[in-house]
Amino acid sequence: MFDKKKNATQFVYRHLKLLENQGVIKTLATNNQKAIVFCWSTQPEGVNPDQKLLQTHSNIDQGIINKLQEKIRLYKAEMLTNVGETEAYSEWVTEMPELAD
């Protein structure tokens, strides 16, 4: 999926920051600034961390679904264009068989 370690690191970091913004995890302050340490945030009573995580996955999945639907629309338009061109070429060959290779 990732051709470079940097790309994988950026992907993971983006998702960790997303979880942090949604309050699922938090960043711990460390003396060593080379590493960022994340931990589960404290949840109030009655809030199930699994439910919050599922909601987060749902939001992420919705973004992926939207991108896939856009690609499907694009590919469908291209496919219909190609089908239309193929039908037009077939009609031309039927009308003018001498031009067919």
mmCIF file of C-alpha atoms in Angstrom:
data_model
loop_
_atom_site.group_PDB
_atom_site.id
_atom_site.type_symbol
_atom_site.label_atom_id
_atom_site.label_comp_id
_atom_site.label_asym_id
_atom_site.label_seq_id
_atom_site.Cartn_x
_atom_site.Cartn_y
_atom_site.Cartn_z
ATOM 1 C CA MET A 1 0.000 0.000 0.000
ATOM 2 C CA PHE A 2 2.805 2.419 0.847
ATOM 3 C CA ASP A 3 5.937 2.625 -1.258
ATOM 4 C CA LYS A 4 7.864 4.701 1.282
ATOM 5 C CA LYS A 5 8.096 4.651 5.063
ATOM 6 C CA LYS A 6 7.454 8.403 5.130
ATOM 7 C CA ASN A 7 4.067 7.965 3.423
ATOM 8 C CA ALA A 8 3.015 5.314 5.944
ATOM 9 C CA THR A 9 4.153 7.496 8.838
ATOM 10 C CA GLN A 10 2.185 10.476 7.520
ATOM 11 C CA PHE A 11 -0.924 8.324 7.060
ATOM 12 C CA VAL A 12 -0.763 7.020 10.631
ATOM 13 C CA TYR A 13 -0.024 10.478 12.057
ATOM 14 C CA ARG A 14 -3.005 12.030 10.219
ATOM 15 C CA HIS A 15 -5.327 9.409 11.659
ATOM 16 C CA LEU A 16 -3.875 9.787 15.151
ATOM 17 C CA LYS A 17 -4.420 13.561 14.967
ATOM 18 C CA LEU A 18 -7.994 12.945 13.783
ATOM 19 C CA LEU A 19 -8.624 10.707 16.797
ATOM 20 C CA GLU A 20 -7.034 13.335 19.037
ATOM 21 C CA ASN A 21 -9.283 16.079 17.628
ATOM 22 C CA GLN A 22 -12.319 13.893 18.281
ATOM 23 C CA GLY A 23 -11.240 13.308 21.875
ATOM 24 C CA VAL A 24 -10.619 9.569 21.610
ATOM 25 C CA ILE A 25 -6.905 9.883 22.391
ATOM 26 C CA LYS A 26 -4.659 12.603 23.770
ATOM 27 C CA THR A 27 -1.002 13.564 23.486
ATOM 28 C CA LEU A 28 1.242 13.114 26.494
ATOM 29 C CA ALA A 29 3.865 15.742 27.227
ATOM 30 C CA THR A 30 7.348 14.207 27.101
ATOM 31 C CA ASN A 31 10.806 15.527 27.874
ATOM 32 C CA ASN A 32 12.135 13.982 24.691
ATOM 33 C CA GLN A 33 10.624 15.890 21.757
ATOM 34 C CA LYS A 34 11.635 13.248 19.210
ATOM 35 C CA ALA A 35 8.628 11.034 19.868
ATOM 36 C CA ILE A 36 4.976 11.891 20.274
ATOM 37 C CA VAL A 37 3.211 9.654 22.774
ATOM 38 C CA PHE A 38 -0.535 9.123 22.540
ATOM 39 C CA CYS A 39 -2.813 7.549 25.134
ATOM 40 C CA TRP A 40 -6.542 6.983 25.531
ATOM 41 C CA SER A 41 -8.274 10.083 26.799
ATOM 42 C CA THR A 42 -10.278 9.822 29.999
ATOM 43 C CA GLN A 43 -13.939 9.341 29.232
ATOM 44 C CA PRO A 44 -16.767 10.542 31.467
ATOM 45 C CA GLU A 45 -18.990 7.876 33.037
ATOM 46 C CA GLY A 46 -21.496 6.400 30.621
ATOM 47 C CA VAL A 47 -19.409 7.058 27.511
ATOM 48 C CA ASN A 48 -18.152 3.845 26.019
ATOM 49 C CA PRO A 49 -14.783 4.310 24.242
ATOM 50 C CA ASP A 50 -15.781 1.631 21.731
ATOM 51 C CA GLN A 51 -18.862 3.653 20.749
ATOM 52 C CA LYS A 52 -16.781 6.789 20.239
ATOM 53 C CA LEU A 53 -14.266 4.778 18.192
ATOM 54 C CA LEU A 54 -17.062 3.292 16.060
ATOM 55 C CA GLN A 55 -18.415 6.781 15.408
ATOM 56 C CA THR A 56 -14.926 7.894 14.359
ATOM 57 C CA HIS A 57 -14.598 4.919 12.007
ATOM 58 C CA SER A 58 -18.019 5.754 10.607
ATOM 59 C CA ASN A 59 -16.899 9.314 9.826
ATOM 60 C CA ILE A 60 -13.697 8.068 8.188
ATOM 61 C CA ASP A 61 -15.640 5.432 6.248
ATOM 62 C CA GLN A 62 -18.073 8.093 5.022
ATOM 63 C CA GLY A 63 -15.175 10.067 3.547
ATOM 64 C CA ILE A 64 -13.897 6.964 1.781
ATOM 65 C CA ILE A 65 -17.404 6.174 0.543
ATOM 66 C CA ASN A 66 -17.773 9.684 -0.895
ATOM 67 C CA LYS A 67 -14.444 9.401 -2.741
ATOM 68 C CA LEU A 68 -15.380 5.989 -4.132
ATOM 69 C CA GLN A 69 -18.788 7.227 -5.270
ATOM 70 C CA GLU A 70 -17.134 10.141 -7.074
ATOM 71 C CA LYS A 71 -14.738 7.742 -8.826
ATOM 72 C CA ILE A 72 -17.652 5.502 -9.802
ATOM 73 C CA ARG A 73 -19.478 8.495 -11.313
ATOM 74 C CA LEU A 74 -16.365 9.483 -13.251
ATOM 75 C CA TYR A 75 -15.701 5.953 -14.533
ATOM 76 C CA LYS A 76 -19.373 5.476 -15.397
ATOM 77 C CA ALA A 77 -19.330 8.654 -17.493
ATOM 78 C CA GLU A 78 -16.155 7.490 -19.254
ATOM 79 C CA MET A 79 -17.647 4.044 -19.847
ATOM 80 C CA LEU A 80 -20.858 5.476 -21.297
ATOM 81 C CA THR A 81 -18.820 7.765 -23.551
ATOM 82 C CA ASN A 82 -16.802 4.787 -24.784
ATOM 83 C CA VAL A 83 -19.957 2.730 -25.355
ATOM 84 C CA GLY A 84 -21.445 5.613 -27.339
ATOM 85 C CA GLU A 85 -18.295 5.900 -29.462
ATOM 86 C CA THR A 86 -18.317 2.143 -30.074
ATOM 87 C CA GLU A 87 -21.943 2.258 -31.192
ATOM 88 C CA ALA A 88 -21.178 5.186 -33.503
ATOM 89 C CA TYR A 89 -18.230 3.311 -35.053
ATOM 90 C CA SER A 90 -20.422 0.226 -35.518
ATOM 91 C CA GLU A 91 -23.024 2.311 -37.345
ATOM 92 C CA TRP A 92 -20.347 3.823 -39.601
ATOM 93 C CA VAL A 93 -18.976 0.384 -40.450
ATOM 94 C CA THR A 94 -22.490 -0.819 -41.238
ATOM 95 C CA GLU A 95 -23.159 2.196 -43.468
ATOM 96 C CA MET A 96 -19.698 2.291 -45.079
ATOM 97 C CA PRO A 97 -18.136 -1.203 -44.989
ATOM 98 C CA GLU A 98 -15.407 -0.136 -47.436
ATOM 99 C CA LEU A 99 -13.859 2.064 -44.700
ATOM 100 C CA ALA A 100 -13.548 -0.836 -42.220
ATOM 101 C CA ASP A 101 -10.046 -2.263 -41.794
#
